[in-house]
XYZ file of C-alpha atoms in Angstrom:
596
model
C -44.265 -40.976 -27.156
C -45.616 -37.829 -25.485
C -43.331 -35.620 -23.398
C -44.715 -36.807 -20.028
C -44.167 -40.484 -20.804
C -40.738 -39.650 -22.293
C -39.487 -38.019 -19.069
C -41.027 -40.856 -17.048
C -39.091 -43.285 -19.222
C -35.876 -41.307 -18.616
C -36.463 -41.644 -14.894
C -37.253 -45.366 -15.137
C -34.145 -46.053 -17.139
C -31.982 -44.230 -14.535
C -30.804 -41.674 -17.091
C -31.167 -38.854 -14.523
C -29.147 -40.778 -11.951
C -26.389 -41.517 -14.445
C -26.280 -37.868 -15.563
C -25.871 -36.558 -12.010
C -23.355 -39.241 -11.020
C -21.358 -38.743 -14.232
C -21.280 -34.963 -13.766
C -19.981 -35.262 -10.204
C -17.390 -37.934 -10.985
C -16.335 -36.065 -14.153
C -15.866 -32.881 -12.158
C -13.805 -34.840 -9.616
C -11.546 -36.192 -12.368
C -11.195 -32.694 -13.867
C -10.158 -31.315 -10.475
C -7.548 -34.054 -10.116
C -6.201 -33.255 -13.591
C -6.025 -29.492 -13.095
C -4.871 -29.438 -9.464
C -2.639 -32.516 -9.172
C -1.159 -33.053 -12.663
C 0.844 -29.765 -12.719
C 2.646 -30.696 -9.495
C 3.625 -34.023 -11.125
C 4.875 -32.062 -14.184
C 2.414 -33.900 -16.417
C 2.173 -31.902 -19.688
C -0.715 -29.506 -20.155
C -1.907 -31.341 -23.288
C -2.754 -34.387 -21.143
C -4.849 -32.198 -18.823
C -6.699 -30.813 -21.835
C -7.152 -34.343 -23.251
C -8.705 -35.556 -19.979
C -11.218 -32.678 -20.006
C -12.113 -33.330 -23.671
C -12.641 -37.058 -22.972
C -14.898 -36.232 -20.005
C -16.999 -33.979 -22.230
C -17.202 -36.576 -25.020
C -18.075 -39.342 -22.547
C -21.131 -37.550 -21.116
C -23.570 -38.142 -24.022
C -22.185 -41.673 -24.452
C -22.983 -42.447 -20.786
C -26.556 -41.172 -21.253
C -27.053 -43.316 -24.355
C -25.784 -46.396 -22.513
C -28.080 -45.622 -19.546
C -31.048 -45.432 -21.955
C -30.178 -48.583 -23.862
C -29.039 -50.916 -21.065
C -30.221 -51.907 -17.594
C -28.210 -53.316 -14.707
C -30.003 -56.452 -13.343
C -29.088 -59.233 -10.854
C -28.391 -61.374 -13.939
C -26.032 -58.763 -15.394
C -26.275 -56.012 -18.036
C -29.228 -56.432 -20.378
C -30.857 -54.399 -23.092
C -33.665 -52.366 -21.569
C -36.215 -53.854 -23.986
C -35.411 -57.360 -22.657
C -35.939 -56.510 -18.986
C -39.156 -57.549 -17.204
C -40.443 -54.082 -16.217
C -42.770 -55.377 -13.535
C -39.997 -57.439 -11.921
C -37.663 -54.508 -12.138
C -40.142 -52.286 -10.357
C -40.418 -54.806 -7.513
C -36.629 -54.795 -6.903
C -35.646 -52.970 -3.723
C -34.341 -49.446 -4.435
C -30.581 -49.096 -4.291
C -29.034 -45.869 -3.120
C -25.417 -46.584 -4.008
C -25.496 -43.872 -6.654
C -26.410 -41.316 -3.987
C -23.313 -42.215 -1.992
C -21.198 -41.964 -5.151
C -22.577 -38.487 -5.797
C -22.026 -37.270 -2.220
C -18.483 -38.678 -1.937
C -17.534 -37.403 -5.401
C -18.934 -33.950 -4.671
C -17.100 -33.774 -1.334
C -13.795 -34.784 -2.935
C -14.287 -32.293 -5.802
C -14.979 -29.397 -3.451
C -12.042 -30.424 -1.281
C -9.643 -30.541 -4.228
C -10.925 -27.193 -5.507
C -10.205 -25.405 -2.225
C -6.920 -27.242 -1.706
C -5.847 -26.028 -5.137
C -6.839 -22.459 -4.289
C -5.083 -22.648 -0.911
C -1.890 -24.242 -2.203
C -1.778 -21.685 -5.005
C -1.798 -18.914 -2.432
C 0.713 -20.571 -0.151
C 3.022 -21.310 -3.078
C 3.242 -17.642 -3.868
C 3.551 -16.795 -0.191
C 6.468 -19.194 0.087
C 8.311 -16.959 -2.351
C 8.054 -14.178 0.209
C 5.310 -12.077 -1.414
C 2.009 -12.489 -3.179
C 3.170 -13.325 -6.691
C 0.407 -13.051 -9.292
C 0.011 -16.095 -11.526
C -0.330 -13.867 -14.597
C 3.092 -12.284 -14.252
C 6.240 -12.660 -16.330
C 9.804 -11.464 -16.722
C 11.564 -11.817 -20.084
C 15.233 -12.455 -19.290
C 18.021 -11.357 -21.682
C 18.157 -13.515 -24.788
C 21.501 -15.165 -25.484
C 23.084 -14.228 -28.806
C 24.364 -17.379 -30.520
C 25.442 -15.569 -33.685
C 29.030 -16.108 -34.799
C 29.198 -12.404 -35.595
C 29.419 -10.819 -32.132
C 28.280 -7.481 -33.510
C 24.821 -9.059 -33.849
C 24.331 -8.907 -30.053
C 22.016 -5.914 -30.564
C 19.642 -8.171 -32.535
C 19.091 -10.675 -29.697
C 18.518 -7.774 -27.321
C 16.071 -6.251 -29.783
C 14.018 -9.430 -30.185
C 13.755 -9.752 -26.398
C 12.711 -6.093 -26.177
C 10.062 -6.476 -28.900
C 8.484 -9.551 -27.264
C 8.427 -7.755 -23.923
C 6.865 -4.660 -25.523
C 4.066 -6.715 -27.075
C 3.352 -8.502 -23.785
C 3.355 -5.200 -21.883
C 0.285 -4.066 -23.809
C -1.835 -6.805 -22.159
C -3.573 -5.260 -19.152
C -4.286 -8.683 -17.599
C -0.549 -9.413 -17.322
C 2.122 -8.015 -15.022
C 5.221 -7.620 -17.194
C 8.566 -6.603 -15.699
C 10.460 -3.879 -17.563
C 13.682 -4.539 -19.395
C 15.700 -2.278 -17.054
C 15.261 -4.833 -14.262
C 15.559 -8.027 -16.308
C 18.872 -6.885 -17.818
C 20.514 -7.442 -14.421
C 20.371 -11.208 -15.032
C 22.095 -13.518 -17.484
C 20.407 -15.830 -19.952
C 19.209 -19.207 -18.573
C 20.287 -18.660 -14.932
C 20.288 -21.444 -12.341
C 18.521 -19.533 -9.551
C 15.119 -18.907 -11.134
C 13.132 -18.965 -7.842
C 15.323 -16.205 -6.350
C 15.069 -14.131 -9.518
C 11.289 -14.570 -9.567
C 11.097 -13.422 -5.944
C 13.335 -10.415 -6.612
C 11.292 -9.362 -9.642
C 7.913 -10.245 -8.132
C 6.770 -12.686 -10.836
C 5.708 -16.298 -11.167
C 6.873 -16.980 -14.731
C 10.144 -16.492 -16.595
C 10.767 -16.500 -20.365
C 14.247 -17.554 -21.461
C 15.516 -17.504 -25.012
C 18.325 -17.341 -27.518
C 18.691 -15.806 -30.965
C 20.986 -16.791 -33.807
C 21.220 -14.583 -36.884
C 23.145 -15.354 -40.045
C 22.546 -13.059 -43.024
C 18.771 -13.103 -43.555
C 18.150 -16.282 -41.526
C 17.061 -16.143 -37.878
C 16.591 -18.902 -35.297
C 14.749 -18.052 -32.071
C 14.516 -20.528 -29.168
C 12.190 -19.765 -26.262
C 10.916 -21.565 -23.186
C 8.366 -20.436 -20.631
C 8.994 -21.642 -17.075
C 7.001 -21.445 -13.863
C 9.878 -20.271 -11.685
C 8.214 -21.379 -8.441
C 7.656 -25.010 -9.464
C 10.341 -25.205 -12.191
C 7.644 -26.578 -14.508
C 8.329 -25.978 -18.215
C 5.039 -24.609 -19.487
C 5.939 -24.203 -23.164
C 8.919 -24.226 -25.504
C 9.389 -23.640 -29.209
C 12.075 -23.164 -31.858
C 11.452 -20.839 -34.814
C 13.548 -20.962 -37.978
C 12.548 -18.029 -40.147
C 13.781 -15.449 -42.595
C 14.469 -11.982 -41.199
C 11.364 -10.711 -42.978
C 9.238 -13.042 -40.801
C 10.661 -11.941 -37.444
C 7.583 -9.866 -36.521
C 5.347 -12.912 -36.967
C 7.660 -14.863 -34.634
C 7.569 -12.135 -31.974
C 3.775 -11.897 -32.245
C 3.313 -15.666 -32.025
C 5.540 -15.892 -28.944
C 3.671 -13.077 -27.176
C 0.243 -14.519 -28.098
C 1.206 -18.047 -26.962
C 2.533 -16.749 -23.634
C -0.671 -14.781 -23.027
C -2.757 -17.879 -23.845
C -0.608 -20.158 -21.655
C -0.945 -17.782 -18.698
C -4.713 -17.520 -19.415
C -4.544 -13.745 -19.803
C -7.692 -12.157 -21.196
C -7.020 -10.227 -24.402
C -9.191 -7.399 -25.642
C -9.641 -6.860 -29.361
C -7.258 -3.883 -29.375
C -4.645 -5.904 -27.451
C -4.818 -8.703 -30.033
C -4.262 -6.141 -32.781
C -1.337 -4.562 -30.876
C 0.355 -7.939 -30.336
C 0.011 -8.868 -34.017
C 1.113 -5.505 -35.437
C 3.906 -5.436 -38.020
C 5.602 -2.042 -37.605
C 7.568 -2.040 -40.892
C 7.896 -4.060 -44.082
C 11.558 -3.096 -44.447
C 14.016 -5.459 -42.686
C 16.898 -2.976 -43.057
C 14.843 -0.292 -41.310
C 14.042 -2.757 -38.530
C 17.712 -3.608 -37.963
C 18.613 0.089 -37.827
C 15.778 0.643 -35.344
C 17.097 -2.174 -33.135
C 20.574 -0.610 -33.195
C 18.997 2.670 -32.108
C 17.191 0.969 -29.214
C 20.463 -0.703 -28.208
C 22.113 2.707 -27.700
C 18.946 4.323 -26.284
C 18.969 1.781 -23.474
C 22.475 2.864 -22.406
C 21.151 6.303 -21.340
C 24.182 8.548 -21.724
C 24.293 11.740 -23.778
C 26.718 10.210 -26.304
C 24.657 7.027 -26.645
C 21.401 8.968 -27.027
C 23.035 10.900 -29.890
C 23.969 7.580 -31.521
C 20.416 6.314 -31.085
C 19.134 9.445 -32.850
C 21.444 8.715 -35.791
C 20.158 5.140 -36.121
C 16.488 6.103 -35.748
C 16.928 8.707 -38.484
C 18.546 6.090 -40.728
C 15.615 3.728 -40.064
C 13.179 6.496 -41.008
C 15.149 7.173 -44.212
C 14.671 3.497 -45.162
C 10.958 3.566 -44.238
C 9.392 7.054 -43.921
C 6.204 5.436 -42.594
C 7.933 3.741 -39.637
C 5.893 5.157 -36.708
C 7.806 3.181 -34.087
C 11.108 4.747 -35.206
C 9.640 8.266 -35.007
C 8.312 7.527 -31.491
C 11.718 6.272 -30.320
C 13.371 9.321 -31.925
C 11.011 11.547 -29.917
C 11.998 9.880 -26.653
C 15.722 10.220 -27.448
C 15.450 13.958 -28.124
C 13.259 14.377 -25.037
C 15.820 12.697 -22.757
C 18.941 14.477 -24.032
C 18.659 17.556 -21.759
C 18.239 15.317 -18.706
C 21.649 13.781 -19.479
C 23.340 17.137 -20.224
C 23.253 16.328 -23.924
C 21.652 19.545 -25.122
C 19.544 22.571 -24.271
C 15.774 22.037 -23.838
C 15.069 24.819 -26.358
C 17.057 22.860 -28.966
C 15.935 19.321 -28.105
C 12.264 19.607 -27.133
C 11.002 20.965 -30.484
C 12.757 18.077 -32.268
C 11.160 15.636 -29.845
C 7.688 17.086 -30.276
C 7.903 17.057 -34.085
C 8.917 13.374 -34.041
C 6.168 12.440 -31.539
C 3.470 14.164 -33.581
C 4.703 12.508 -36.781
C 4.584 9.103 -35.057
C 1.007 9.699 -33.902
C -0.028 10.888 -37.374
C 1.181 7.511 -38.654
C -0.132 5.429 -35.727
C -2.362 6.957 -33.059
C -2.037 3.788 -30.931
C 1.715 4.278 -30.323
C 2.028 4.376 -26.538
C 5.709 5.360 -26.895
C 4.756 8.465 -28.888
C 1.911 9.353 -26.517
C 4.323 9.090 -23.560
C 6.853 11.372 -25.251
C 4.190 13.924 -26.168
C 2.721 13.792 -22.648
C 6.109 14.492 -21.106
C 6.757 17.362 -23.507
C 3.397 18.978 -22.740
C 4.586 19.230 -19.138
C 8.311 19.890 -19.594
C 8.183 22.195 -22.591
C 4.703 23.689 -22.529
C 3.845 23.590 -18.801
C 0.451 22.263 -19.934
C -0.280 19.876 -17.084
C -3.957 19.098 -17.836
C -2.892 18.228 -21.390
C 0.011 16.142 -20.097
C -2.245 14.203 -17.724
C -4.713 13.414 -20.533
C -1.853 12.133 -22.727
C -0.388 10.028 -19.909
C -3.761 8.450 -19.196
C -4.040 7.570 -22.887
C -0.511 6.134 -22.781
C -1.315 3.865 -19.844
C -4.529 2.680 -21.494
C -2.444 1.522 -24.437
C 0.407 0.114 -22.345
C -0.469 -0.407 -18.655
C 2.906 -2.076 -17.975
C 4.991 0.918 -19.111
C 7.009 1.667 -15.971
C 8.880 4.535 -17.625
C 5.625 6.266 -18.622
C 4.369 5.944 -15.033
C 7.634 7.421 -13.769
C 7.404 10.371 -16.187
C 3.720 10.829 -15.310
C 4.650 11.137 -11.634
C 7.710 13.363 -12.159
C 6.686 15.639 -15.007
C 3.027 16.197 -14.162
C 1.630 14.929 -10.851
C 4.512 16.209 -8.714
C 4.391 19.678 -10.234
C 0.674 20.222 -9.601
C 0.875 18.989 -6.025
C -0.802 15.581 -6.401
C 1.814 14.001 -4.143
C -0.216 10.977 -3.049
C -0.989 10.055 -6.630
C 2.657 10.768 -7.515
C 3.748 8.245 -4.875
C 1.144 5.696 -6.004
C 2.284 5.862 -9.650
C 5.933 5.504 -8.647
C 5.162 2.530 -6.384
C 3.411 0.850 -9.315
C 6.410 1.705 -11.511
C 8.726 0.084 -8.941
C 6.571 -3.065 -9.042
C 6.989 -3.192 -12.824
C 10.691 -2.272 -12.770
C 11.949 -3.143 -9.269
C 15.663 -2.738 -10.040
C 15.391 0.558 -11.921
C 17.701 3.019 -10.205
C 15.988 6.132 -11.524
C 12.474 4.944 -10.600
C 13.559 3.932 -7.101
C 15.295 7.315 -6.728
C 12.224 9.207 -7.873
C 10.084 7.401 -5.322
C 12.438 8.877 -2.723
C 11.987 12.326 -4.299
C 8.204 11.895 -4.138
C 8.502 11.252 -0.400
C 10.489 14.509 -0.142
C 7.654 16.346 -1.910
C 5.224 14.851 0.618
C 7.420 15.906 3.562
C 7.959 12.242 4.530
C 11.703 12.619 5.038
C 12.365 9.418 6.971
C 10.761 7.381 4.200
C 12.672 9.393 1.609
C 15.998 8.707 3.320
C 15.226 4.990 3.668
C 14.178 4.708 0.013
C 17.213 6.589 -1.270
C 19.576 4.580 0.953
C 18.051 1.447 -0.577
C 18.717 2.812 -4.080
C 22.325 3.693 -3.238
C 22.768 0.117 -1.982
C 21.616 -1.137 -5.405
C 24.353 0.923 -7.080
C 26.584 3.301 -5.138
C 27.794 4.925 -8.373
C 24.326 6.152 -9.335
C 24.849 9.821 -8.541
C 21.200 10.884 -9.019
C 20.231 8.777 -5.984
C 23.153 10.173 -3.990
C 22.375 13.854 -4.462
C 18.690 13.344 -3.726
C 19.712 11.444 -0.588
C 21.910 14.437 0.286
C 18.921 16.753 -0.201
C 16.726 14.625 2.106
C 19.474 14.554 4.761
C 19.871 18.343 4.493
C 16.133 18.911 4.930
C 16.221 16.575 7.929
C 18.927 18.805 9.477
C 21.723 16.225 9.127
C 24.157 18.713 7.591
C 27.509 16.830 7.912
C 25.934 13.708 6.394
C 24.318 15.764 3.603
C 27.607 17.511 2.821
C 29.416 14.177 2.589
C 26.814 12.799 0.162
C 26.964 15.905 -2.044
C 30.770 15.628 -2.139
C 30.581 11.944 -3.093
C 28.184 12.917 -5.873
C 30.580 15.524 -7.261
C 33.377 12.950 -7.375
C 31.211 10.966 -9.830
C 29.791 13.653 -12.135
C 30.013 17.226 -13.338
C 26.231 17.588 -13.458
C 25.540 21.254 -12.572
C 22.362 20.580 -10.552
C 23.958 18.696 -7.613
C 26.858 21.158 -7.816
C 24.365 23.994 -7.333
C 22.756 22.098 -4.439
C 26.134 21.763 -2.736
C 26.840 25.479 -3.299
C 23.460 26.323 -1.760
C 24.274 24.194 1.296
C 27.666 25.892 1.719
C 26.125 29.361 1.362
C 23.293 28.736 3.819
C 25.669 27.335 6.456
C 28.329 30.023 6.543
C 30.778 28.697 3.934
C 30.309 31.628 1.572
C 33.749 31.360 -0.056
C 33.143 27.736 -1.039
C 29.735 28.685 -2.431
C 31.218 31.521 -4.517
C 33.847 29.161 -5.984
C 31.068 26.836 -7.154
C 29.105 29.804 -8.511
C 32.099 30.900 -10.585
C 32.560 27.370 -11.902
C 28.910 27.226 -12.987
C 29.210 30.603 -14.742
C 32.189 29.277 -16.699
C 30.229 26.174 -17.642
C 27.410 28.406 -18.932
C 29.917 30.101 -21.254
C 31.056 26.734 -22.646
C 27.600 25.277 -23.290
C 24.142 24.734 -21.885
C 24.056 24.638 -18.085
C 20.767 24.662 -16.180
C 20.050 28.171 -14.877
C 18.359 26.495 -11.906
C 21.747 25.391 -10.545
C 22.929 29.016 -10.254
C 19.583 30.108 -8.788
C 20.045 27.632 -5.920
C 23.332 29.198 -4.845
C 21.806 32.679 -4.822
C 18.959 31.312 -2.660
C 21.593 30.101 -0.183
C 23.393 33.466 -0.312
C 20.109 35.229 0.438
C 20.143 37.172 -2.852
C 16.533 36.511 -3.848
C 16.542 39.032 -6.672
C 19.413 37.309 -8.485
C 17.961 33.874 -7.693
C 14.724 34.896 -9.407
C 16.649 36.272 -12.404
C 18.102 32.807 -12.949
C 14.782 31.013 -12.346
C 13.132 33.270 -14.925
C 15.982 32.429 -17.320
C 15.281 28.730 -16.716
C 11.632 29.371 -17.584
C 12.624 31.108 -20.843
C 14.842 28.120 -21.638
C 11.887 25.761 -21.034
C 13.821 23.804 -18.408
C 10.777 21.863 -17.262
C 12.949 19.240 -15.566
C 14.063 21.748 -12.904
C 11.587 24.642 -13.098
C 8.415 22.548 -13.377
C 8.311 21.563 -9.672
C 8.609 25.220 -8.592
C 5.677 25.017 -6.139
C 6.841 21.777 -4.468
C 10.645 22.200 -4.543
C 11.671 22.519 -0.849
C 14.980 24.193 -1.810
C 13.022 27.171 -3.175
C 10.889 27.638 -0.044
C 12.746 30.846 1.030
C 11.399 32.545 -2.109
C 7.744 31.831 -1.337
C 5.702 35.006 -0.934
C 8.003 37.122 -3.084
C 5.776 38.752 -5.752
C 8.206 37.857 -8.558
C 8.347 34.258 -7.412
C 4.565 34.001 -7.190
C 4.179 35.545 -10.649
C 6.654 33.032 -12.112
C 4.984 30.123 -10.314
C 1.622 31.265 -11.706
C 3.001 30.987 -15.267
C 4.191 27.437 -14.634
C 1.417 26.054 -12.421
C -1.603 28.361 -11.975
C -2.637 28.485 -8.325
C -6.174 27.388 -9.206
C -4.788 24.142 -10.694
C -2.419 23.557 -7.801
C -5.041 24.135 -5.127
C -7.478 21.923 -7.029
C -4.873 19.178 -6.961
C -4.655 19.436 -3.179
C -8.354 18.650 -2.615
């Protein structure tokens, strides 16, 4: 049979008609399965089975159309049909109506699905992306209560692996820790965190045996998307964490790049003892006090002693040393070199460690005042881990703010708030960014919101006091500073209060605070910046600059880095010594370039 007669035969045997009709009806059935079944909580495997059966049925339908013919006498083999009589039969157009109706229904279901998907997320109060997830605290079912750190660590590791997937929005642990395991009010939690999906779980550890239970839930529909129980030896825990992260990404239809697949599957150490020590270190690191950061350093060092090639432990050690000065746990000159050595060792072992890149980026700004270098490192960090809210916060605070890129500073902090909406420090720093931009009303509103989240978070309170002072609301600012000092002995807000007293005629009160800060300097590290502020208020610019220069020598990047954007230092602008110091920290050519 030549090709022309073959295609003519296909037409005569209605194979074309059957193909078109089957495709339209098959598409209609697929739309019903994908758009309607989930609302009826029909399992996903049935949806997949329907689609597979449709695909398998297509060639079968074409074979049947070729082999058989529908006649007034019933179904007959094509070879047995009188071709001439068949040709004389009036043409029937029923198949056309089937195609049109099926196509109309398919298109209708497609757009209904798209519309209802949008309105479902809108019903939660905001546009919630489908590819978004929060990993709630895992319940520790171990009889030994001291194993609670292990359940927290497994949750943290799964979250860390998911966070490396750029196609997913993954909420940071700081926000998820506000909720208990397996809560009843999942829709409200999803709305508060800005996600569609929630992962719940539990961990039970006994000696070297581990059981991990997980379930993935669509919080808006309460549909259980996936659940699994893993019984493994401790040595297999990385494979469990990788499998959970990979299955979640697949279930949420997140696109994975090759490097993301490698990152999810990575096994950071072969030594289970080192891993447990690392998890204990992370447990204390997450508490964020000077004493707890010191404990985390001890555990990370013990993990490294067990496995000298443990890059992840070196990276975490770097972040602990880097944070200590911010929590009055040590002098920058003592802590930053330790942090940098650990970060560089981590990167020598694993150049894809986003944690190490973030630590090194921060140190380039805080310790070296190398802002172009810091920006390059932060951009590398966020390539490796786009969901790292802490890295975005540091990027904004330690680099973008200091070189005057205030709009980008605000944008990074807003993205960080999306990823960690209940983080007190990130919400506070968004308020500080508004101060840098001169948007005081927004700063006050943002910092009031943070204080409402936790009134005992003194960092938010003293930045709120600063915004109120700049707005000219002096009694309100004074009250906030005083509330702050009832919660902490941090020298920076104490210096801010002394500056306010000095600049508003309460010189004696300012001098009392100055004396207190001098005594603190004799007892241990106290930021020179705090004393400089009081001298600014007293109008003694020469002494203020002496202390700012001392802060520079001490590499206090936390307080000296923003020298060009700090509104409390504005009275010093134009002084040749101030301009010379500012030039060392942020060269004018870089700052002006940032303003373009």
